[in-house]
GROMACS .gro file of C-alpha atoms in nm:
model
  196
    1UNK     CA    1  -2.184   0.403   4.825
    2UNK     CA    2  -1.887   0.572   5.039
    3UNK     CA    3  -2.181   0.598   5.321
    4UNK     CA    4  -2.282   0.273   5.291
    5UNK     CA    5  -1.947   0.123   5.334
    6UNK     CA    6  -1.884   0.376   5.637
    7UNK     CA    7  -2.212   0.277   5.792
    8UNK     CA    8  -2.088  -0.106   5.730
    9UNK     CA    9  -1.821  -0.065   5.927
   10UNK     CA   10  -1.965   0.114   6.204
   11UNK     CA   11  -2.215  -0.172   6.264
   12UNK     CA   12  -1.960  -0.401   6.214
   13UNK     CA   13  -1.763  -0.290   6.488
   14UNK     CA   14  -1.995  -0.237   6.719
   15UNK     CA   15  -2.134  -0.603   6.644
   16UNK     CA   16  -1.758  -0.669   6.742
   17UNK     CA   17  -1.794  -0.506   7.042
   18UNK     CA   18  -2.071  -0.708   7.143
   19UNK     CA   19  -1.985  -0.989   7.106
   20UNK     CA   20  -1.587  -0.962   7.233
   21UNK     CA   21  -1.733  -0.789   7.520
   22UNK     CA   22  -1.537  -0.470   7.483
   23UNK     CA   23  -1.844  -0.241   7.450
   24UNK     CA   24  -1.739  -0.002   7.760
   25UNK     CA   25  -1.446   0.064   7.568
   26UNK     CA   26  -1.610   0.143   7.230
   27UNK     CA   27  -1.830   0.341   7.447
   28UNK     CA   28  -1.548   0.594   7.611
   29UNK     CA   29  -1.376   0.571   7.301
   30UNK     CA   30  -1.674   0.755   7.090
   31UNK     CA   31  -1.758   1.028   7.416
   32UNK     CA   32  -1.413   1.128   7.470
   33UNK     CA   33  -1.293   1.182   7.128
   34UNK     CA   34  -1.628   1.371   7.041
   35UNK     CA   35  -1.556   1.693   7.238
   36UNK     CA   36  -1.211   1.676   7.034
   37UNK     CA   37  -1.398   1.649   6.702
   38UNK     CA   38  -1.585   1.916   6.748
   39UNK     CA   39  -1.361   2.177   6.813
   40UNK     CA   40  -1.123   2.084   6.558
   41UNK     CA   41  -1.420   2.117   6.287
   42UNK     CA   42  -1.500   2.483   6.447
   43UNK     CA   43  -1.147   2.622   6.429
   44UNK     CA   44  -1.131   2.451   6.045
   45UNK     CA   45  -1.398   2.635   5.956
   46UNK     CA   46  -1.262   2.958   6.033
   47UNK     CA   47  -0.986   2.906   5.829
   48UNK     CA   48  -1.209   2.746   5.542
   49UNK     CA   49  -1.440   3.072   5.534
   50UNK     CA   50  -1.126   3.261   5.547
   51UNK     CA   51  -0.978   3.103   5.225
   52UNK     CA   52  -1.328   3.000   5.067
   53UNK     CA   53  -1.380   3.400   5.132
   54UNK     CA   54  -1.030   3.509   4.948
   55UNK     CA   55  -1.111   3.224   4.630
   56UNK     CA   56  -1.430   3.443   4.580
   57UNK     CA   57  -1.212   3.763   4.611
   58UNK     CA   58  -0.957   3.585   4.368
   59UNK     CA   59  -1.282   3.497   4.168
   60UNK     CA   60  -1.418   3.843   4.135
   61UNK     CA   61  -1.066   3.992   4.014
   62UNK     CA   62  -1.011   3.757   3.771
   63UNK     CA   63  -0.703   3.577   3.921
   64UNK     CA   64  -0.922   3.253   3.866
   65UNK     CA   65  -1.001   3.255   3.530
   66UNK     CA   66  -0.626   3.403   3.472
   67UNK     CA   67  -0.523   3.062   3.617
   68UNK     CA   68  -0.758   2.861   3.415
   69UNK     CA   69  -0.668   3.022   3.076
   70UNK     CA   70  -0.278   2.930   3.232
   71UNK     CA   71  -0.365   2.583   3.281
   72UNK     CA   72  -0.598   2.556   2.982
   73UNK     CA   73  -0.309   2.446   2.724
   74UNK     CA   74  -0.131   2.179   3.006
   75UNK     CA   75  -0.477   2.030   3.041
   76UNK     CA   76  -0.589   1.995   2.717
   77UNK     CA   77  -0.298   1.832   2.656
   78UNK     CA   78  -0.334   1.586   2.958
   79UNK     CA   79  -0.753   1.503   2.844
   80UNK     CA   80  -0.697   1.524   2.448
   81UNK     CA   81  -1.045   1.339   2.425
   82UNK     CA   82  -1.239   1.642   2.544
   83UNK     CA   83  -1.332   1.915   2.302
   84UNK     CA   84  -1.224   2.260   2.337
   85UNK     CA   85  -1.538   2.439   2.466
   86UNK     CA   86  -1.683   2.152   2.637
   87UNK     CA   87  -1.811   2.268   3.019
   88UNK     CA   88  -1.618   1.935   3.123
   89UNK     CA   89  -1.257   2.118   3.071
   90UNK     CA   90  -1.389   2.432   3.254
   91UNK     CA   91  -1.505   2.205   3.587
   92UNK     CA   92  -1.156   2.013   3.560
   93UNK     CA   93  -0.977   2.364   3.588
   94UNK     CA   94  -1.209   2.476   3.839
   95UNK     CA   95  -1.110   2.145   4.058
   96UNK     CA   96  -0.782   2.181   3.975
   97UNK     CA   97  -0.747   2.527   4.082
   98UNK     CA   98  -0.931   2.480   4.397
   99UNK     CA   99  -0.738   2.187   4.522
  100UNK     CA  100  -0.405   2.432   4.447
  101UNK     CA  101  -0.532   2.611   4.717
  102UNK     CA  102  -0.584   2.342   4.945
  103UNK     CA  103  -0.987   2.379   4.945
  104UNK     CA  104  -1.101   2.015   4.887
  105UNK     CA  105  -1.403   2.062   4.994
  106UNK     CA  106  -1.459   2.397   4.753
  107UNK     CA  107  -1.303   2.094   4.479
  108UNK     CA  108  -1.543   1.815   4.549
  109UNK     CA  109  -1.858   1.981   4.402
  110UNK     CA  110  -1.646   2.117   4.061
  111UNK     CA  111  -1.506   1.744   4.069
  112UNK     CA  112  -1.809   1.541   4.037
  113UNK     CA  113  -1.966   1.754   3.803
  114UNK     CA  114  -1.651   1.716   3.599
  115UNK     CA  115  -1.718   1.346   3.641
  116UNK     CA  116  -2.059   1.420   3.493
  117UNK     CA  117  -1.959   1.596   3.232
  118UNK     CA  118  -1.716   1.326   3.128
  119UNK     CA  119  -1.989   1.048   3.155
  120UNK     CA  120  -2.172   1.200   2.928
  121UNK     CA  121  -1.911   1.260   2.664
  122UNK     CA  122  -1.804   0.883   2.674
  123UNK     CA  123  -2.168   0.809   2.638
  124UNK     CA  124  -2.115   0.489   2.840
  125UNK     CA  125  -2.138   0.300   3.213
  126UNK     CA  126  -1.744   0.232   3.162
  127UNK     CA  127  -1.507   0.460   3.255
  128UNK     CA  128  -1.346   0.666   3.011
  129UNK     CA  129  -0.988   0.772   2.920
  130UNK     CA  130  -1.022   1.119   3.056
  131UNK     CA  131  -1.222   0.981   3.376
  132UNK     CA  132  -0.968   0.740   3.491
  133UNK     CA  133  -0.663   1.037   3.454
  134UNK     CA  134  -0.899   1.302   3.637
  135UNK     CA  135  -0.949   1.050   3.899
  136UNK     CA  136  -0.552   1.022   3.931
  137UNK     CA  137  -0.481   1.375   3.892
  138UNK     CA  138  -0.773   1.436   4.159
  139UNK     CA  139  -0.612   1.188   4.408
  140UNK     CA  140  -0.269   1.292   4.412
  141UNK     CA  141  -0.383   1.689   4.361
  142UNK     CA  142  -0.089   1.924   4.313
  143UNK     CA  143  -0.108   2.187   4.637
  144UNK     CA  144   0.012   2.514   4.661
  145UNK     CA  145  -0.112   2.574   4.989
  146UNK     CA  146  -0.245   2.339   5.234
  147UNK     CA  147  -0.501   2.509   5.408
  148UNK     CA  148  -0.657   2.236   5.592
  149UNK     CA  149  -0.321   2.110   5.726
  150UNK     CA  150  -0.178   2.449   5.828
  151UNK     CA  151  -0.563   2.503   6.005
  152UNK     CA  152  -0.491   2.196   6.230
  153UNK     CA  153  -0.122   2.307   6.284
  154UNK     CA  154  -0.228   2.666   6.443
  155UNK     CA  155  -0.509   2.478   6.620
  156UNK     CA  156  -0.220   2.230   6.806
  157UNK     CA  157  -0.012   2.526   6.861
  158UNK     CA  158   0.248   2.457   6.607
  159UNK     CA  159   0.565   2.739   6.623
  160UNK     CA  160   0.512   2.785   6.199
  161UNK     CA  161   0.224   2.622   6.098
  162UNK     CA  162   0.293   2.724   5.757
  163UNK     CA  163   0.637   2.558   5.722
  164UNK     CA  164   0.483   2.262   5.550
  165UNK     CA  165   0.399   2.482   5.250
  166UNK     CA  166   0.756   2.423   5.071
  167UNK     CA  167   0.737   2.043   5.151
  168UNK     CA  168   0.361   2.062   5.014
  169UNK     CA  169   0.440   2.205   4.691
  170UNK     CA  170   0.736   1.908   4.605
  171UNK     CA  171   0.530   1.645   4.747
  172UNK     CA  172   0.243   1.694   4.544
  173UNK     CA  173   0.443   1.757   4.240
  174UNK     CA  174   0.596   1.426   4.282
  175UNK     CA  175   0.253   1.274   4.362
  176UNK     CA  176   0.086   1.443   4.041
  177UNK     CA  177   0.395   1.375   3.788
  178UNK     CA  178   0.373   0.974   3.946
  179UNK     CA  179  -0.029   0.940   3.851
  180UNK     CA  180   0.000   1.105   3.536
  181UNK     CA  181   0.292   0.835   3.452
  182UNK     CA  182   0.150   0.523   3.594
  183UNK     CA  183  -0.219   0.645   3.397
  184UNK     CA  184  -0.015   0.705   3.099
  185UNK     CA  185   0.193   0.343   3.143
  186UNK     CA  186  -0.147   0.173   3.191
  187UNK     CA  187  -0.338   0.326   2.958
  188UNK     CA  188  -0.094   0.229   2.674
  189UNK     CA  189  -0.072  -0.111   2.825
  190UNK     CA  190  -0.428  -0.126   2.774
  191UNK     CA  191  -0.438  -0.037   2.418
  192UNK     CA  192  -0.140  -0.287   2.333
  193UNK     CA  193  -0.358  -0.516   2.498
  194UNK     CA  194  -0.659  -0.458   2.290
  195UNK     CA  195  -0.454  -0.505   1.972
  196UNK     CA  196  -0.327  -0.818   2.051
   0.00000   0.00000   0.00000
């Protein structure tokens, strides 16, 4: 769907173009920024393998699953409707962990398997309970370190590209502690709602 919508709007604007009679402009505007684009994806993946390199080196010794079983009581708690074993809780920590370390893209596949997992235990097309605050927690992602941004800060030539870290850390927080509220205030609006 996301591709659709992104292909939708490419047409769209080039349609635009056409018709407005700025196509020269469109036309510069994709060639020059394309050189940029592709050096900024080659010096983030450096620093992706780097990190996606120490996760598996965190992986193998166990710092990983030390994190999960950390997490496992503050998340069962958050997603009461999933049962204790169920592989759905162990791809939520898995994303969770992940997106600590600012590895989104290392998230994303853990993520929608979570999401799969989660279908299946609702056993319907609607979205569940637990879907809706994994979505929220997801989006707002608490971030220990922000690999991606400081990546793009040492590739501009920033003085400390890591000096975001501390900002990072109490952004997200604040981001995080905000979805789980407004899922909780809307869920229980919900289910007032329903009783009525």
């Amino acid at each position: 769907m996301v591709n659709l919508i992104w292909a939708l709007l490419a047409v769209t604007g080039i349609v635009f173009a056409a018709f407005n009679g700025t196509m020269e402009e469109v036309n510069k505007a994709i060639f020059s920024t394309l050189d940029e684009a592709v050096m900024i994806t080659l010096s983030l993946t450096g620093v992706l393998v780097f990190w996606l390199g120490l996760m598996k080196i965190a992986e193998a010794a166990g710092l990983l699953e030390g994190l999960a079983k950390l997490f496992r009581p503050i998340v069962k708690r958050i997603f009461p409707d999933i049962p204790d074993d169920d592989p759905a809780l162990g791809y939520i920590l898995s994303n969770m962990t992940a997106n600590m370390f600012g590895l989104g893209n290392a998230a994303t596949p853990m993520g929608l398997k979570a999401m799969k997992e989660l279908k299946r235990l609702s056993g319907t097309e609607e979205a569940s309970r637990s879907m809706i605050t994994f979505l929220a927690i997801n989006t707002s992602s608490l971030t220990l370190i922000p690999t991606t941004v400081i990546a793009i800060r040492m590739k501009y030539g920033s003085v400390d590209p890591t000096s975001i870290v501390g900002a990072t850390i109490m952004a997200t927080i604040i981001s995080t502690i905000a979805a789980l509220m407004i899922d909780r205030l809307f869920y229980y609006k919900r289910k007032r709602t329903l009783k009525i």
